[in-house]
mmCIF file of C-alpha atoms in Angstrom:
data_model
loop_
_atom_site.group_PDB
_atom_site.id
_atom_site.type_symbol
_atom_site.label_atom_id
_atom_site.label_comp_id
_atom_site.label_asym_id
_atom_site.label_seq_id
_atom_site.Cartn_x
_atom_site.Cartn_y
_atom_site.Cartn_z
ATOM 1 C CA MET A 9 -10.298 -104.112 -6.596
ATOM 2 C CA ALA A 10 -10.852 -104.495 -2.849
ATOM 3 C CA LEU A 11 -14.664 -104.573 -3.115
ATOM 4 C CA PRO A 12 -17.003 -106.627 -5.290
ATOM 5 C CA HIS A 13 -19.161 -105.059 -8.004
ATOM 6 C CA LEU A 14 -22.706 -105.380 -6.707
ATOM 7 C CA ARG A 15 -25.978 -104.375 -8.312
ATOM 8 C CA ALA A 16 -28.599 -105.348 -5.717
ATOM 9 C CA LEU A 17 -28.815 -104.945 -1.956
ATOM 10 C CA GLU A 18 -29.363 -108.684 -1.594
ATOM 11 C CA ASP A 19 -25.937 -109.289 -3.140
ATOM 12 C CA CYS A 20 -24.330 -107.418 -0.213
ATOM 13 C CA ALA A 21 -25.105 -110.388 2.043
ATOM 14 C CA ASP A 22 -23.943 -113.068 -0.382
ATOM 15 C CA PHE A 23 -20.861 -114.823 1.043
ATOM 16 C CA THR A 24 -19.785 -116.120 -2.368
ATOM 17 C CA LYS A 25 -19.749 -112.608 -3.798
ATOM 18 C CA THR A 26 -18.574 -110.459 -0.875
ATOM 19 C CA VAL A 27 -16.208 -112.638 1.146
ATOM 20 C CA LYS A 28 -14.979 -115.724 -0.691
ATOM 21 C CA PRO A 29 -13.319 -113.889 -3.639
ATOM 22 C CA PHE A 30 -11.115 -111.926 -1.246
ATOM 23 C CA VAL A 31 -9.879 -114.781 0.949
ATOM 24 C CA PRO A 32 -6.636 -115.081 -1.125
ATOM 25 C CA GLN A 33 -5.762 -111.550 0.041
ATOM 26 C CA LEU A 34 -5.419 -112.961 3.541
ATOM 27 C CA TYR A 35 -2.654 -115.304 2.395
ATOM 28 C CA ASP A 36 -0.951 -112.526 0.414
ATOM 29 C CA LEU A 37 -1.059 -110.031 3.291
ATOM 30 C CA PRO A 38 2.151 -111.189 5.070
ATOM 31 C CA GLY A 39 4.090 -110.690 1.821
ATOM 32 C CA LYS A 40 2.537 -107.264 1.330
ATOM 33 C CA LEU A 41 3.506 -106.241 4.853
ATOM 34 C CA HIS A 42 7.044 -107.462 4.193
ATOM 35 C CA GLU A 43 7.162 -105.129 1.202
ATOM 36 C CA VAL A 44 6.062 -102.294 3.471
ATOM 37 C CA LEU A 45 8.835 -103.073 5.951
ATOM 38 C CA THR A 46 11.431 -103.174 3.160
ATOM 39 C CA GLY A 47 10.217 -99.902 1.678
ATOM 40 C CA GLN A 48 8.875 -101.424 -1.565
ATOM 41 C CA GLU A 49 5.275 -100.454 -0.809
ATOM 42 C CA SER A 50 3.473 -97.921 1.342
ATOM 43 C CA LEU A 51 1.314 -99.051 4.238
ATOM 44 C CA LEU A 52 -1.531 -96.784 3.111
ATOM 45 C CA ASN A 53 -1.652 -98.389 -0.345
ATOM 46 C CA VAL A 54 -1.662 -101.890 1.109
ATOM 47 C CA TYR A 55 -4.440 -100.876 3.503
ATOM 48 C CA MET A 56 -6.611 -99.380 0.753
ATOM 49 C CA GLN A 57 -5.999 -102.254 -1.668
ATOM 50 C CA THR A 58 -6.955 -104.920 0.876
ATOM 51 C CA ASN A 59 -10.582 -105.798 1.419
ATOM 52 C CA PRO A 60 -11.572 -104.269 4.818
ATOM 53 C CA LEU A 61 -13.161 -107.494 6.042
ATOM 54 C CA ILE A 62 -9.936 -109.368 5.326
ATOM 55 C CA SER A 63 -7.654 -106.783 6.935
ATOM 56 C CA GLY A 64 -9.918 -106.600 10.006
ATOM 57 C CA PHE A 65 -9.885 -110.371 10.383
ATOM 58 C CA ALA A 66 -6.099 -110.440 9.974
ATOM 59 C CA LEU A 67 -5.750 -107.887 12.761
ATOM 60 C CA SER A 68 -7.888 -110.022 15.084
ATOM 61 C CA VAL A 69 -5.633 -113.031 14.443
ATOM 62 C CA PHE A 70 -2.530 -110.946 15.094
ATOM 63 C CA LEU A 71 -3.985 -109.604 18.349
ATOM 64 C CA GLY A 72 -4.854 -113.168 19.348
ATOM 65 C CA ALA A 73 -1.165 -114.028 19.114
ATOM 66 C CA VAL A 74 -0.302 -110.987 21.233
ATOM 67 C CA PHE A 75 -2.877 -111.960 23.865
ATOM 68 C CA LEU A 76 -1.487 -115.495 23.944
ATOM 69 C CA VAL A 77 2.110 -114.418 24.519
ATOM 70 C CA VAL A 78 1.236 -111.834 27.170
ATOM 71 C CA ALA A 79 -1.057 -114.275 28.991
ATOM 72 C CA GLU A 80 1.542 -117.046 29.106
ATOM 73 C CA VAL A 81 4.374 -114.735 30.134
ATOM 74 C CA ASN A 82 2.370 -113.142 32.956
ATOM 75 C CA ARG A 83 0.282 -116.223 33.836
ATOM 76 C CA ASN A 84 -2.710 -113.887 33.688
ATOM 77 C CA TYR A 85 -5.551 -114.893 31.367
ATOM 78 C CA SER A 86 -7.622 -111.690 31.351
ATOM 79 C CA GLN A 87 -5.708 -110.046 28.518
ATOM 80 C CA VAL A 88 -8.653 -110.158 26.104
ATOM 81 C CA ASP A 89 -10.908 -108.808 28.862
ATOM 82 C CA ARG A 90 -8.867 -105.601 28.985
ATOM 83 C CA CYS A 91 -9.539 -104.974 25.296
ATOM 84 C CA TRP A 92 -13.083 -106.367 25.136
ATOM 85 C CA SER A 93 -14.762 -102.970 25.433
ATOM 86 C CA LEU A 94 -12.543 -101.371 22.778
ATOM 87 C CA LEU A 95 -12.008 -103.786 19.910
ATOM 88 C CA PRO A 96 -15.521 -103.991 18.374
ATOM 89 C CA THR A 97 -15.594 -100.200 18.115
ATOM 90 C CA LEU A 98 -12.059 -100.231 16.699
ATOM 91 C CA TYR A 99 -13.176 -102.612 13.939
ATOM 92 C CA ILE A 100 -16.247 -100.512 13.095
ATOM 93 C CA ALA A 101 -14.022 -97.414 13.014
ATOM 94 C CA HIS A 102 -11.754 -99.380 10.668
ATOM 95 C CA PHE A 103 -14.651 -99.929 8.243
ATOM 96 C CA ASP A 104 -15.495 -96.222 8.443
ATOM 97 C CA LEU A 105 -11.896 -95.122 7.851
ATOM 98 C CA TRP A 106 -11.435 -97.487 4.925
ATOM 99 C CA ALA A 107 -14.651 -96.266 3.293
ATOM 100 C CA ARG A 108 -13.555 -92.653 3.712
ATOM 101 C CA LEU A 109 -10.122 -93.313 2.184
ATOM 102 C CA VAL A 110 -11.584 -94.940 -0.934
ATOM 103 C CA GLY A 111 -14.314 -92.306 -1.272
ATOM 104 C CA LEU A 112 -17.405 -94.277 -0.262
ATOM 105 C CA PRO A 113 -20.413 -92.847 1.651
ATOM 106 C CA THR A 114 -20.027 -93.335 5.397
ATOM 107 C CA ARG A 115 -23.210 -91.958 6.991
ATOM 108 C CA ARG A 116 -24.733 -95.370 7.621
ATOM 109 C CA ILE A 117 -21.470 -96.770 8.968
ATOM 110 C CA GLU A 118 -21.154 -93.774 11.277
ATOM 111 C CA ALA A 119 -24.590 -94.510 12.735
ATOM 112 C CA ALA A 120 -23.240 -97.894 13.845
ATOM 113 C CA LEU A 121 -20.015 -96.273 15.020
ATOM 114 C CA LEU A 122 -21.986 -93.828 17.174
ATOM 115 C CA PHE A 123 -23.745 -96.478 19.259
ATOM 116 C CA SER A 124 -20.607 -98.610 19.410
ATOM 117 C CA THR A 125 -18.550 -95.696 20.746
ATOM 118 C CA LEU A 126 -21.089 -95.065 23.510
ATOM 119 C CA TRP A 127 -21.109 -98.798 24.239
ATOM 120 C CA SER A 128 -17.315 -98.727 24.588
ATOM 121 C CA VAL A 129 -17.366 -95.708 26.895
ATOM 122 C CA ARG A 130 -19.911 -97.339 29.224
ATOM 123 C CA LEU A 131 -18.230 -100.738 29.366
ATOM 124 C CA THR A 132 -14.698 -99.354 29.669
ATOM 125 C CA TYR A 133 -15.712 -97.085 32.543
ATOM 126 C CA ASN A 134 -17.516 -99.894 34.356
ATOM 127 C CA TYR A 135 -14.561 -102.252 33.931
ATOM 128 C CA TRP A 136 -12.125 -99.562 35.107
ATOM 129 C CA ARG A 137 -13.992 -98.686 38.305
ATOM 130 C CA LYS A 138 -14.145 -102.365 39.250
ATOM 131 C CA GLY A 139 -10.348 -102.526 39.040
ATOM 132 C CA GLY A 140 -10.118 -104.375 35.735
ATOM 133 C CA TYR A 141 -7.133 -102.336 34.552
ATOM 134 C CA ASN A 142 -5.169 -102.688 37.774
ATOM 135 C CA ILE A 143 -1.828 -104.456 37.399
ATOM 136 C CA GLY A 144 -2.245 -108.158 38.037
ATOM 137 C CA HIS A 145 -6.053 -108.113 37.938
ATOM 138 C CA GLU A 146 -7.594 -111.315 36.595
ATOM 139 C CA ASP A 147 -11.182 -112.510 36.253
ATOM 140 C CA TYR A 148 -11.881 -114.649 39.349
ATOM 141 C CA ARG A 149 -13.479 -117.345 37.181
ATOM 142 C CA TRP A 150 -10.186 -118.256 35.506
ATOM 143 C CA GLU A 151 -8.763 -119.446 38.828
ATOM 144 C CA LEU A 152 -11.773 -121.714 39.268
ATOM 145 C CA VAL A 153 -11.333 -123.117 35.759
ATOM 146 C CA ARG A 154 -7.628 -123.785 36.429
ATOM 147 C CA GLN A 155 -8.570 -125.766 39.531
ATOM 148 C CA ARG A 156 -11.021 -127.939 37.609
ATOM 149 C CA VAL A 157 -8.979 -128.870 34.529
ATOM 150 C CA PRO A 158 -5.484 -130.334 34.103
ATOM 151 C CA LYS A 159 -2.672 -127.846 33.593
ATOM 152 C CA VAL A 160 -1.919 -128.961 30.036
ATOM 153 C CA ALA A 161 -5.595 -128.832 29.092
ATOM 154 C CA PHE A 162 -5.885 -125.289 30.397
ATOM 155 C CA HIS A 163 -2.904 -124.141 28.325
ATOM 156 C CA VAL A 164 -4.487 -125.673 25.219
ATOM 157 C CA PHE A 165 -7.697 -123.889 26.178
ATOM 158 C CA ASN A 166 -5.752 -120.621 26.364
ATOM 159 C CA TRP A 167 -3.983 -121.191 23.044
ATOM 160 C CA THR A 168 -7.315 -121.792 21.289
ATOM 161 C CA PHE A 169 -10.341 -120.215 22.935
ATOM 162 C CA VAL A 170 -9.116 -117.653 25.483
ATOM 163 C CA SER A 171 -6.645 -115.866 23.236
ATOM 164 C CA PHE A 172 -7.452 -116.529 19.585
ATOM 165 C CA MET A 173 -11.152 -117.413 19.456
ATOM 166 C CA GLN A 174 -12.207 -114.576 21.749
ATOM 167 C CA SER A 175 -10.109 -112.118 19.758
ATOM 168 C CA ILE A 176 -11.686 -113.273 16.504
ATOM 169 C CA LEU A 177 -15.139 -113.167 18.126
ATOM 170 C CA LEU A 178 -14.707 -109.461 18.894
ATOM 171 C CA PHE A 179 -14.111 -108.907 15.187
ATOM 172 C CA LEU A 180 -17.016 -111.097 14.123
ATOM 173 C CA ILE A 181 -19.605 -109.244 16.204
ATOM 174 C CA ALA A 182 -18.548 -106.033 14.428
ATOM 175 C CA ALA A 183 -18.224 -107.689 10.991
ATOM 176 C CA PRO A 184 -21.908 -107.163 10.030
ATOM 177 C CA VAL A 185 -21.013 -103.486 9.468
ATOM 178 C CA TYR A 186 -19.144 -104.696 6.372
ATOM 179 C CA LYS A 187 -22.579 -105.388 4.892
ATOM 180 C CA ILE A 188 -23.631 -101.798 5.641
ATOM 181 C CA LEU A 189 -20.467 -100.588 3.927
ATOM 182 C CA LEU A 190 -21.403 -102.586 0.827
ATOM 183 C CA ALA A 191 -25.040 -101.506 0.968
ATOM 184 C CA SER A 192 -23.899 -97.886 1.137
ATOM 185 C CA THR A 193 -22.503 -98.207 -2.392
ATOM 186 C CA ILE A 194 -26.084 -98.772 -3.579
ATOM 187 C CA GLU A 195 -28.129 -96.871 -0.980
ATOM 188 C CA PRO A 196 -25.819 -94.225 0.531
ATOM 189 C CA ASN A 197 -28.250 -92.216 2.664
ATOM 190 C CA LEU A 198 -29.512 -92.969 6.159
ATOM 191 C CA THR A 199 -32.878 -94.689 6.094
ATOM 192 C CA SER A 200 -35.703 -94.700 8.628
ATOM 193 C CA ALA A 201 -34.727 -98.298 9.441
ATOM 194 C CA ASP A 202 -31.168 -97.149 10.231
ATOM 195 C CA LEU A 203 -32.484 -94.494 12.618
ATOM 196 C CA ALA A 204 -34.893 -96.942 14.255
ATOM 197 C CA SER A 205 -32.102 -99.486 14.749
ATOM 198 C CA LEU A 206 -29.805 -96.807 16.153
ATOM 199 C CA SER A 207 -32.516 -95.722 18.608
ATOM 200 C CA MET A 208 -32.992 -99.294 19.828
ATOM 201 C CA GLU A 209 -29.240 -99.737 20.236
ATOM 202 C CA LEU A 210 -29.047 -96.567 22.321
ATOM 203 C CA GLY A 211 -31.968 -97.805 24.437
ATOM 204 C CA LEU A 212 -30.157 -101.073 25.113
ATOM 205 C CA ILE A 213 -26.996 -99.214 26.123
ATOM 206 C CA LEU A 214 -29.074 -97.117 28.517
ATOM 207 C CA THR A 215 -30.507 -100.347 29.974
ATOM 208 C CA GLU A 216 -26.978 -101.643 30.542
ATOM 209 C CA TYR A 217 -25.982 -98.384 32.189
ATOM 210 C CA ILE A 218 -28.953 -98.485 34.579
ATOM 211 C CA ALA A 219 -28.227 -102.123 35.470
ATOM 212 C CA ASP A 220 -24.554 -101.320 36.057
ATOM 213 C CA GLU A 221 -25.383 -98.385 38.324
ATOM 214 C CA GLN A 222 -27.867 -100.407 40.364
ATOM 215 C CA GLN A 223 -25.330 -103.206 40.846
ATOM 216 C CA TRP A 224 -22.514 -100.764 41.676
ATOM 217 C CA ALA A 225 -24.635 -98.971 44.297
ATOM 218 C CA TYR A 226 -25.594 -102.284 45.898
ATOM 219 C CA GLN A 227 -22.071 -103.719 45.979
ATOM 220 C CA SER A 228 -20.694 -100.431 47.355
ATOM 221 C CA ALA A 229 -23.338 -100.438 50.106
ATOM 222 C CA LYS A 230 -22.589 -104.070 50.942
ATOM 223 C CA LYS A 231 -18.874 -103.297 51.182
ATOM 224 C CA GLN A 232 -19.529 -100.263 53.381
ATOM 225 C CA PHE A 233 -21.816 -102.283 55.671
ATOM 226 C CA LYS A 234 -19.193 -105.004 55.996
ATOM 227 C CA GLU A 235 -16.470 -102.486 56.905
ATOM 228 C CA THR A 236 -18.434 -100.211 59.238
ATOM 229 C CA GLY A 237 -21.411 -102.251 60.407
ATOM 230 C CA ARG A 238 -23.717 -99.395 59.387
ATOM 231 C CA VAL A 239 -26.477 -99.804 56.834
ATOM 232 C CA PRO A 240 -26.121 -97.080 54.150
ATOM 233 C CA ARG A 241 -29.112 -94.879 53.440
ATOM 234 C CA GLY A 242 -31.531 -96.355 50.910
ATOM 235 C CA PHE A 243 -30.800 -99.968 51.838
ATOM 236 C CA LYS A 244 -32.114 -102.485 54.327
ATOM 237 C CA GLN A 245 -29.865 -104.788 56.302
ATOM 238 C CA ALA A 246 -31.832 -107.830 55.141
ATOM 239 C CA ASP A 247 -31.052 -106.924 51.509
ATOM 240 C CA LEU A 248 -27.345 -106.565 52.255
ATOM 241 C CA ASP A 249 -27.268 -109.775 54.306
ATOM 242 C CA ARG A 250 -28.773 -111.629 51.334
ATOM 243 C CA GLY A 251 -25.538 -110.975 49.457
ATOM 244 C CA PHE A 252 -26.889 -110.287 45.961
ATOM 245 C CA LEU A 253 -29.089 -107.668 44.302
ATOM 246 C CA THR A 254 -32.768 -108.433 43.626
ATOM 247 C CA SER A 255 -34.273 -104.950 43.149
ATOM 248 C CA GLY A 256 -34.602 -102.657 40.127
ATOM 249 C CA LEU A 257 -33.923 -104.392 36.819
ATOM 250 C CA TRP A 258 -32.408 -107.264 38.797
ATOM 251 C CA GLY A 259 -35.851 -108.091 40.184
ATOM 252 C CA TYR A 260 -36.959 -109.142 36.700
ATOM 253 C CA SER A 261 -33.760 -110.591 35.239
ATOM 254 C CA ARG A 262 -30.833 -112.218 36.991
ATOM 255 C CA HIS A 263 -28.494 -110.620 34.452
ATOM 256 C CA PRO A 264 -30.177 -107.632 32.774
ATOM 257 C CA ASN A 265 -26.813 -106.258 31.623
ATOM 258 C CA PHE A 266 -25.883 -109.556 29.962
ATOM 259 C CA ALA A 267 -29.312 -109.738 28.307
ATOM 260 C CA ALA A 268 -28.864 -106.257 26.835
ATOM 261 C CA GLU A 269 -25.285 -107.034 25.776
ATOM 262 C CA GLN A 270 -26.291 -110.032 23.696
ATOM 263 C CA THR A 271 -29.224 -108.168 22.194
ATOM 264 C CA ILE A 272 -27.033 -105.230 21.161
ATOM 265 C CA TRP A 273 -24.876 -107.309 18.839
ATOM 266 C CA PHE A 274 -27.700 -109.516 17.602
ATOM 267 C CA LEU A 275 -29.659 -106.361 16.768
ATOM 268 C CA LEU A 276 -26.683 -104.997 14.817
ATOM 269 C CA TYR A 277 -26.747 -108.195 12.761
ATOM 270 C CA GLN A 278 -30.517 -107.841 12.212
ATOM 271 C CA TRP A 279 -29.981 -104.203 11.267
ATOM 272 C CA THR A 280 -27.622 -105.278 8.488
ATOM 273 C CA CYS A 281 -30.008 -108.015 7.367
ATOM 274 C CA TYR A 282 -32.715 -105.401 6.926
ATOM 275 C CA ALA A 283 -30.290 -103.098 5.139
ATOM 276 C CA THR A 284 -29.478 -105.856 2.650
ATOM 277 C CA LYS A 285 -33.063 -107.188 2.384
ATOM 278 C CA THR A 286 -32.144 -110.648 3.619
ATOM 279 C CA LEU A 287 -33.495 -112.815 6.441
ATOM 280 C CA TYR A 288 -30.103 -114.214 7.446
ATOM 281 C CA SER A 289 -26.475 -114.279 6.346
ATOM 282 C CA TRP A 290 -22.973 -115.383 7.245
ATOM 283 C CA ALA A 291 -22.682 -112.317 9.511
ATOM 284 C CA GLY A 292 -24.856 -114.065 12.101
ATOM 285 C CA LEU A 293 -21.913 -116.256 13.105
ATOM 286 C CA GLY A 294 -20.449 -113.655 15.477
ATOM 287 C CA PRO A 295 -23.568 -112.803 17.516
ATOM 288 C CA SER A 296 -24.570 -116.489 17.625
ATOM 289 C CA PHE A 297 -21.189 -117.450 19.059
ATOM 290 C CA LEU A 298 -21.442 -114.552 21.516
ATOM 291 C CA ILE A 299 -24.785 -115.835 22.790
ATOM 292 C CA LEU A 300 -23.310 -119.318 23.276
ATOM 293 C CA LEU A 301 -20.358 -117.803 25.135
ATOM 294 C CA PHE A 302 -22.693 -115.948 27.493
ATOM 295 C CA GLN A 303 -24.602 -119.147 28.204
ATOM 296 C CA GLY A 304 -21.421 -120.862 29.391
ATOM 297 C CA SER A 305 -19.870 -117.955 31.281
ATOM 298 C CA THR A 306 -23.152 -117.078 33.017
ATOM 299 C CA TRP A 307 -23.649 -120.702 34.057
ATOM 300 C CA LEU A 308 -20.182 -120.679 35.653
ATOM 301 C CA THR A 309 -20.871 -117.350 37.374
ATOM 302 C CA GLU A 310 -24.106 -118.693 38.839
ATOM 303 C CA GLN A 311 -22.420 -121.869 40.026
ATOM 304 C CA ILE A 312 -20.105 -119.694 42.103
ATOM 305 C CA THR A 313 -22.846 -117.345 43.313
ATOM 306 C CA GLY A 314 -25.208 -120.181 44.205
ATOM 307 C CA GLY A 315 -22.530 -121.738 46.384
ATOM 308 C CA LYS A 316 -22.105 -118.517 48.371
ATOM 309 C CA TYR A 317 -25.683 -117.435 49.017
ATOM 310 C CA PRO A 318 -28.451 -119.805 50.246
ATOM 311 C CA GLU A 319 -31.311 -117.739 48.815
ATOM 312 C CA TYR A 320 -29.882 -117.718 45.292
ATOM 313 C CA SER A 321 -31.581 -120.980 44.310
ATOM 314 C CA GLU A 322 -34.974 -119.450 45.121
ATOM 315 C CA TYR A 323 -34.015 -116.362 43.117
ATOM 316 C CA GLN A 324 -33.096 -118.603 40.187
ATOM 317 C CA ARG A 325 -36.432 -120.383 40.426
ATOM 318 C CA LYS A 326 -38.490 -117.199 40.290
ATOM 319 C CA VAL A 327 -36.401 -114.901 38.063
ATOM 320 C CA GLY A 328 -35.240 -115.666 34.535
ATOM 321 C CA MET A 329 -31.540 -115.737 33.706
ATOM 322 C CA PHE A 330 -31.981 -113.166 30.929
ATOM 323 C CA ALA A 331 -35.652 -112.781 30.022
ATOM 324 C CA PRO A 332 -38.244 -112.118 32.767
ATOM 325 C CA LYS A 333 -40.423 -115.037 33.866
ATOM 326 C CA ARG A 334 -43.232 -112.871 35.237
ATOM 327 C CA LEU A 335 -44.499 -109.292 35.304
ATOM 328 C CA SER A 336 -43.959 -108.831 39.034
ATOM 329 C CA ALA A 337 -40.535 -108.259 40.579
ATOM 330 C CA TYR A 338 -38.796 -110.762 42.827
ATOM 331 C CA LYS A 339 -39.689 -110.727 46.516
ATOM 332 C CA THR A 340 -37.687 -112.398 49.239
ATOM 333 C CA PRO A 341 -39.707 -115.365 50.536
ATOM 334 C CA ALA A 342 -41.151 -114.862 54.002
ATOM 335 C CA LEU A 343 -39.618 -116.947 56.758
ATOM 336 C CA LYS A 344 -41.849 -119.845 57.709
ATOM 337 C CA PRO A 345 -42.839 -119.759 61.402
ATOM 338 C CA LYS A 346 -41.568 -122.644 63.424
ATOM 339 C CA ILE A 347 -44.356 -125.076 64.346
ATOM 340 C CA ILE A 348 -44.188 -126.109 67.995
ATOM 341 C CA ARG A 349 -45.932 -129.423 68.592
ATOM 342 C CA THR A 350 -47.912 -130.169 71.772
ATOM 343 C CA SER A 351 -45.482 -132.970 72.611
ATOM 344 C CA GLU A 352 -42.607 -130.479 72.536
ATOM 345 C CA LEU A 353 -44.437 -128.164 74.929
ATOM 346 C CA ALA A 354 -45.122 -131.080 77.290
ATOM 347 C CA GLU A 355 -41.469 -132.119 77.205
ATOM 348 C CA LYS A 356 -40.362 -128.577 78.068
ATOM 349 C CA GLN A 357 -42.826 -128.507 80.973
ATOM 350 C CA ARG A 358 -41.415 -131.796 82.319
ATOM 351 C CA GLN A 359 -37.889 -130.414 82.104
ATOM 352 C CA LYS A 360 -38.923 -127.361 84.107
ATOM 353 C CA GLU A 361 -40.547 -129.539 86.780
ATOM 354 C CA LYS A 362 -37.409 -131.684 87.066
ATOM 355 C CA GLU A 363 -35.289 -128.593 87.511
ATOM 356 C CA LYS A 364 -37.627 -127.351 90.266
ATOM 357 C CA GLU A 365 -37.394 -130.724 92.079
ATOM 358 C CA LYS A 366 -33.602 -130.541 91.957
ATOM 359 C CA GLU A 367 -33.679 -127.032 93.415
ATOM 360 C CA LYS A 368 -35.920 -128.198 96.304
ATOM 361 C CA GLN A 369 -33.613 -131.146 97.088
ATOM 362 C CA LYS A 370 -30.679 -128.742 97.386
#
C-alpha cells in the first residue's frame, strides 16, 4: 500500500507514520523504473504503487542532476531559476493526479492547486518579461559570487546548493500538500479553514502582482528617461535620478514581493498544520529553508544596490527589509542647506577687492 492507514487527523502529520515507512520505496524506485524500461512493468502501475511523497522527492533529485549537467555544460547557473515558477505547482498537481488515480477525494488538494497555479502564472510572466527565458540569460548575482569565491569552491557550490538543494527545496515547499492529501482520507470536504487559507493565499499573490507592476513601471520609466532624456508622465526626475523605487508598497517595505513570497509558502504549511490539528510538523522544513535562502539572497542583492545608489543606506535605515518599520511611507530626505560662515564671506570679499586692484593696475 502506498499510503498509511490513519485514523486521526493528527496522525497525518506524524513523520514516523506517514513518511518513514515509505523511505525504502525510494531505494527500490530505480529497479522499478528499470522494469518499466524492459517492459516487465507499466509506468502507471509503478506510479500508483509508489507513495506520492517519495516519487515527488525522487523527481526533484533527478531534476537536480539535470540542472547540474546543463549548468556545467553551458557555464550558466540560472537553470533552476527558469523552472522556479513552475515546479512547486507541478508537484502539487502531482499530488492531485495521484489522488485521482487511486480514487481519493481531491477537493482540498485542488484548493491548493488553484492558488499555486495563479502563483505560477504571475511569476512566470514576470520572469519572462524581464528576459529570464532569453538564451544565455543568467542572474547577475552569480557573476558576483564567481568573482568572490575560488573556481573550485564555486563548482562545489553548484554541485550541492545551486542544482540539487534548490531543486529539492522547490519540492519541499509544496510537500505540505501531502498532509492535505492524507487528511482528505478522513475529512474529504472543503472546510471553512481551507477557504480562509485560500483567500489569504490569493491576497498575497495579488500583493506580489501589485509590487511587480509598480517596480516594472518604475524601471521602464527609468530606462526611457535614460534613453530619451524625457521624464515619463507620472514620474518626477528626482525619483528617477535616485535609481530605485520608494513609492507604493516599496515605501513601506524594501522587498514587498519577497515578503509576500515567503509568506505564501509558510502559510501553506500553516494551512496543513490546521488541517491536521497540529502546531508544527516535518513539513515546516521547506518553508523554513526558503526563508533562510531569502535572507541570504536579499542581503547580496542589497549589497549590490547599496553600492550603486548613495541614498539606499538612508532607505535601509527607514524602511524594513520585509516588514514595515513605521506606518508612514518613506520620504526622500530634504537636502541640507549649505551653511556659509562669516569668515567665508569675508574671504570672498577680500578676493574681489584683490581682483579689482589688479584690474586698476592694468
